[in-house]
mmCIF file of C-alpha atoms (C1' of nucleotides) in Angstrom:
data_model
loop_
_atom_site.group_PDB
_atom_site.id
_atom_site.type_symbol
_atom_site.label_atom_id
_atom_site.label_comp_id
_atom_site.label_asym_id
_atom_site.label_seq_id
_atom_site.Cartn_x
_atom_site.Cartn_y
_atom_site.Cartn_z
ATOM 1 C CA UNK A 28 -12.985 -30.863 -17.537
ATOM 2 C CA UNK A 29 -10.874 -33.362 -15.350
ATOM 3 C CA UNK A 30 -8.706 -35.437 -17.345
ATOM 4 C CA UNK A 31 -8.311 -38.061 -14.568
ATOM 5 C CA UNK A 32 -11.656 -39.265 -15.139
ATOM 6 C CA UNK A 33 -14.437 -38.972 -18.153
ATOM 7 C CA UNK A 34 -17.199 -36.838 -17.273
ATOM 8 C CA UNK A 35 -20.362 -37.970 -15.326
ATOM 9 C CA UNK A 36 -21.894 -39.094 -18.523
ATOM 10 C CA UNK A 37 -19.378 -40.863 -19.888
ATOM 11 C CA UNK A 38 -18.736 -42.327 -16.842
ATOM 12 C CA UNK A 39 -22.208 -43.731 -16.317
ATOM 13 C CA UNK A 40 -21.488 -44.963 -19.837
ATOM 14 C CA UNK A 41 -18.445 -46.831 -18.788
ATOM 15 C CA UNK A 42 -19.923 -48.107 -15.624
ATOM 16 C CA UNK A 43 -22.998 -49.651 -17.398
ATOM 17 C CA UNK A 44 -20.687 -51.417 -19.976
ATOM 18 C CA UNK A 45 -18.587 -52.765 -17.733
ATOM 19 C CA UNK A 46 -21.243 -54.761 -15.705
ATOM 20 C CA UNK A 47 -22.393 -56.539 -19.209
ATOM 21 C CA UNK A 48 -21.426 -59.930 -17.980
ATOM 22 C CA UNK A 49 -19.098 -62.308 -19.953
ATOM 23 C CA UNK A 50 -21.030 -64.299 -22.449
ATOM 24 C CA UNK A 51 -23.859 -60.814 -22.749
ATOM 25 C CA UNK A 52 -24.022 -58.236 -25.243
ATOM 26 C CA UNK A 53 -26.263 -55.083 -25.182
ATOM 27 C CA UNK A 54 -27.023 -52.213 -27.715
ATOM 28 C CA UNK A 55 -26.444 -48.534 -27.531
ATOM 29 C CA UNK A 56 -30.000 -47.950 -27.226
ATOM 30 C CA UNK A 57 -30.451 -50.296 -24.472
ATOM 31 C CA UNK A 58 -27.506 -48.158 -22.757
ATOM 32 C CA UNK A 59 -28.850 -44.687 -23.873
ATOM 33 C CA UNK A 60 -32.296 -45.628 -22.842
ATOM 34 C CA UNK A 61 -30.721 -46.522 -18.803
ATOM 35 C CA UNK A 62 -29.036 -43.270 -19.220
ATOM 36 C CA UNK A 63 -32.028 -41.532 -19.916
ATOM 37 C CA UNK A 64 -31.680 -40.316 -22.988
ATOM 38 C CA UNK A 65 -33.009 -42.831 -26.260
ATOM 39 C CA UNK A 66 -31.657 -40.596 -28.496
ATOM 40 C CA UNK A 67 -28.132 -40.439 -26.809
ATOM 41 C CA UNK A 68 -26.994 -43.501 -28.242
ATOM 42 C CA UNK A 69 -24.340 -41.701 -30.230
ATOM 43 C CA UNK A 70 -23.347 -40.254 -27.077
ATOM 44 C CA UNK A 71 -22.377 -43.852 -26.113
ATOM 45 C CA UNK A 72 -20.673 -45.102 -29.282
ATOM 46 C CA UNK A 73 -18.407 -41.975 -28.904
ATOM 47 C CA UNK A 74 -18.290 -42.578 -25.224
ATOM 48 C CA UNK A 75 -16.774 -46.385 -26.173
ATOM 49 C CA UNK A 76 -14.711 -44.770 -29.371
ATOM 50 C CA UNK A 77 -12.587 -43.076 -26.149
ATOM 51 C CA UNK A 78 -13.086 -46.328 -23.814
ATOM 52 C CA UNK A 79 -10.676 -47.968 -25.794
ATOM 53 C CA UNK A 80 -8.425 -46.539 -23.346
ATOM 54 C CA UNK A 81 -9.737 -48.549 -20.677
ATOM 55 C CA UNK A 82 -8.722 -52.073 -21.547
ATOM 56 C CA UNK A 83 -11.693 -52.979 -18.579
ATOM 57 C CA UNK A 84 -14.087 -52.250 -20.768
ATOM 58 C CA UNK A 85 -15.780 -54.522 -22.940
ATOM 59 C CA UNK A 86 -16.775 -52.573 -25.352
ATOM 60 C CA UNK A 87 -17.126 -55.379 -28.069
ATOM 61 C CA UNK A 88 -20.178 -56.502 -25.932
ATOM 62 C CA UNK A 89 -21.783 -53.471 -27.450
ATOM 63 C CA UNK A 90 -23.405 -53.110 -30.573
ATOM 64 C CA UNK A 91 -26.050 -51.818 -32.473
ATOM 65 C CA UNK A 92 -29.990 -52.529 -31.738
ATOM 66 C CA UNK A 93 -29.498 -55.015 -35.377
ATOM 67 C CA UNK A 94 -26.256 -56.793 -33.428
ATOM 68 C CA UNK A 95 -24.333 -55.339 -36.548
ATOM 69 C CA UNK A 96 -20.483 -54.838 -35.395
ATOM 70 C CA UNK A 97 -20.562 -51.310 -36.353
ATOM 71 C CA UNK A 98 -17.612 -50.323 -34.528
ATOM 72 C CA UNK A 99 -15.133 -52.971 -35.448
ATOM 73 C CA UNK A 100 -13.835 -50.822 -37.578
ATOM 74 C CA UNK A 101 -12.378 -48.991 -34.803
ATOM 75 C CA UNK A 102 -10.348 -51.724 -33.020
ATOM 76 C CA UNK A 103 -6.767 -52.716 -34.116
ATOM 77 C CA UNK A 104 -7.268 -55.417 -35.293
ATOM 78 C CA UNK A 105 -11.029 -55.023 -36.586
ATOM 79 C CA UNK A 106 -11.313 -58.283 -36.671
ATOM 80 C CA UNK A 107 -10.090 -58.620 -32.868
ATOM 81 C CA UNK A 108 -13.928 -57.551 -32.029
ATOM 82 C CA UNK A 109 -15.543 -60.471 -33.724
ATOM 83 C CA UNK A 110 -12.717 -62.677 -32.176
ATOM 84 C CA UNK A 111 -13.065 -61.924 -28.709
ATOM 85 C CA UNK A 112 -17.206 -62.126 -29.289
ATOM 86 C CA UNK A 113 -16.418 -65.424 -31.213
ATOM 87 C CA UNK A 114 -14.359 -66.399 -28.121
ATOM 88 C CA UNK A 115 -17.473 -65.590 -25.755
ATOM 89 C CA UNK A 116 -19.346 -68.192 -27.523
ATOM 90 C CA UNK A 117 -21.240 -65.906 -30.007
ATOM 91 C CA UNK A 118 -21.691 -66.697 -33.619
ATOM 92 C CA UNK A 119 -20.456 -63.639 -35.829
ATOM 93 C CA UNK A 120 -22.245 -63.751 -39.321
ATOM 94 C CA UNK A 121 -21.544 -60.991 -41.747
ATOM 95 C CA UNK A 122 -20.100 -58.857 -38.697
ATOM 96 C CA UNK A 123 -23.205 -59.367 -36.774
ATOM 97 C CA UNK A 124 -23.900 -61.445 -34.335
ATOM 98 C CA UNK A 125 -26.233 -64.413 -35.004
ATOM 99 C CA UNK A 126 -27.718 -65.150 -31.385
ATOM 100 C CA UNK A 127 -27.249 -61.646 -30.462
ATOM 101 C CA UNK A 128 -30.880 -61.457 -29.240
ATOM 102 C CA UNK A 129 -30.919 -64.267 -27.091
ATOM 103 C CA UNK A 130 -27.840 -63.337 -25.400
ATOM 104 C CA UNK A 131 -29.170 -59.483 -24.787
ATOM 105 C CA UNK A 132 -28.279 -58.191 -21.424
ATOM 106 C CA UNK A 133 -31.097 -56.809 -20.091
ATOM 107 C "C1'" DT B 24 -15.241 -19.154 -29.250
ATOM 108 C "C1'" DG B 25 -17.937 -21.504 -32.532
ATOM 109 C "C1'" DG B 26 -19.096 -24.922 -35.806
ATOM 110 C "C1'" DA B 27 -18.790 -29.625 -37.299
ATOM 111 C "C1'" DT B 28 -18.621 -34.539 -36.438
ATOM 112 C "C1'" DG B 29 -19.668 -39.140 -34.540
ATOM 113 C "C1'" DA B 30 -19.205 -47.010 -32.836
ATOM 114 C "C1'" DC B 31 -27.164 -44.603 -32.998
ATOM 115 C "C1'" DT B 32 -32.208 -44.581 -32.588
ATOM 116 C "C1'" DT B 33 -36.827 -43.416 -33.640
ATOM 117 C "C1'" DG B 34 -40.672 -41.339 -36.028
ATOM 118 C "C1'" DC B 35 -43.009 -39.558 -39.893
ATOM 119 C "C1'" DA B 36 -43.977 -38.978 -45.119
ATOM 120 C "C1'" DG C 30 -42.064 -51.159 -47.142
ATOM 121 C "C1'" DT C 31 -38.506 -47.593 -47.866
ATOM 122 C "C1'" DG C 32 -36.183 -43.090 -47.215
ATOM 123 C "C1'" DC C 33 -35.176 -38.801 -44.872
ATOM 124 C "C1'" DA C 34 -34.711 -35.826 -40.882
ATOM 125 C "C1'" DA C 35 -34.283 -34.642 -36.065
ATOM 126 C "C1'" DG C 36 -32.409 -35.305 -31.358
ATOM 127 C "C1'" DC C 37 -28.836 -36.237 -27.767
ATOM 128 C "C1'" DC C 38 -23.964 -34.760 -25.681
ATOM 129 C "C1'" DA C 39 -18.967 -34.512 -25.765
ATOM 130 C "C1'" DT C 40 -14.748 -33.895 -28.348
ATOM 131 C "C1'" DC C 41 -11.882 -31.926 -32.049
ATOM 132 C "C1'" DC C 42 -10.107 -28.228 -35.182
#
DNA sequence: TGGATGACTTGCA
DNA sequence: GTGCAAGCCATCC
């Protein structure tokens, strides 16, 4: 495999997250499902667990189909994810996000 | 080279 | 209404 670039999965993976627009959140799911694949949404949360390198992607506008913050845990600072959400005008309740629903990017 | 793991989701008992 | 199991694909040891 190329280590220039992810491969073509990953890369749709990365593409799709990076057109959430500010403000937007979406779910693994919802990515998976564009993908093809429903049941590939783990595919994506490992996908974003190497995105990290990427500081273009957003990956704190993705969460799980509950809004739950799941992967906090895997930003330094954990809390930076809520922050930057909290920043885009979201409401972060018990790491999840309050108005996550209305603010789902189709 | 092969097996195990992971930021999930969905369906069935 | 709750709990368990299976499926997807790439990376790591």
């Amino acid at each position: 495999m190329s280590l220039d670039k992810p491969t073509n999965t990953f890369a749709e993976i990365y593409e799709i997250v990076r057109k959430i627009p500010l403000g937007k959140v979406s779910t693994y799911g919802r990515i998976a499902a564009i993908l093809g694949s429903t049941s590939g949404a783990r595919m994506v949360g490992y996908a974003l667990n190497h995105a990290h390198v990427d500081s273009s992607i957003p990956a704190h506008r993705v969460v799980n189909r509950n809004g739950q913050l799941t992967g906090k845990m895997h930003f330094h600072p954990p809390q930076l994810m809520q922050q930057l959400l909290e920043n885009e005008g979201f409401i972060i309740e018990n790491d999840q996000i309050v108005n996550f629903k209305e603010n789902l990017w189709p």
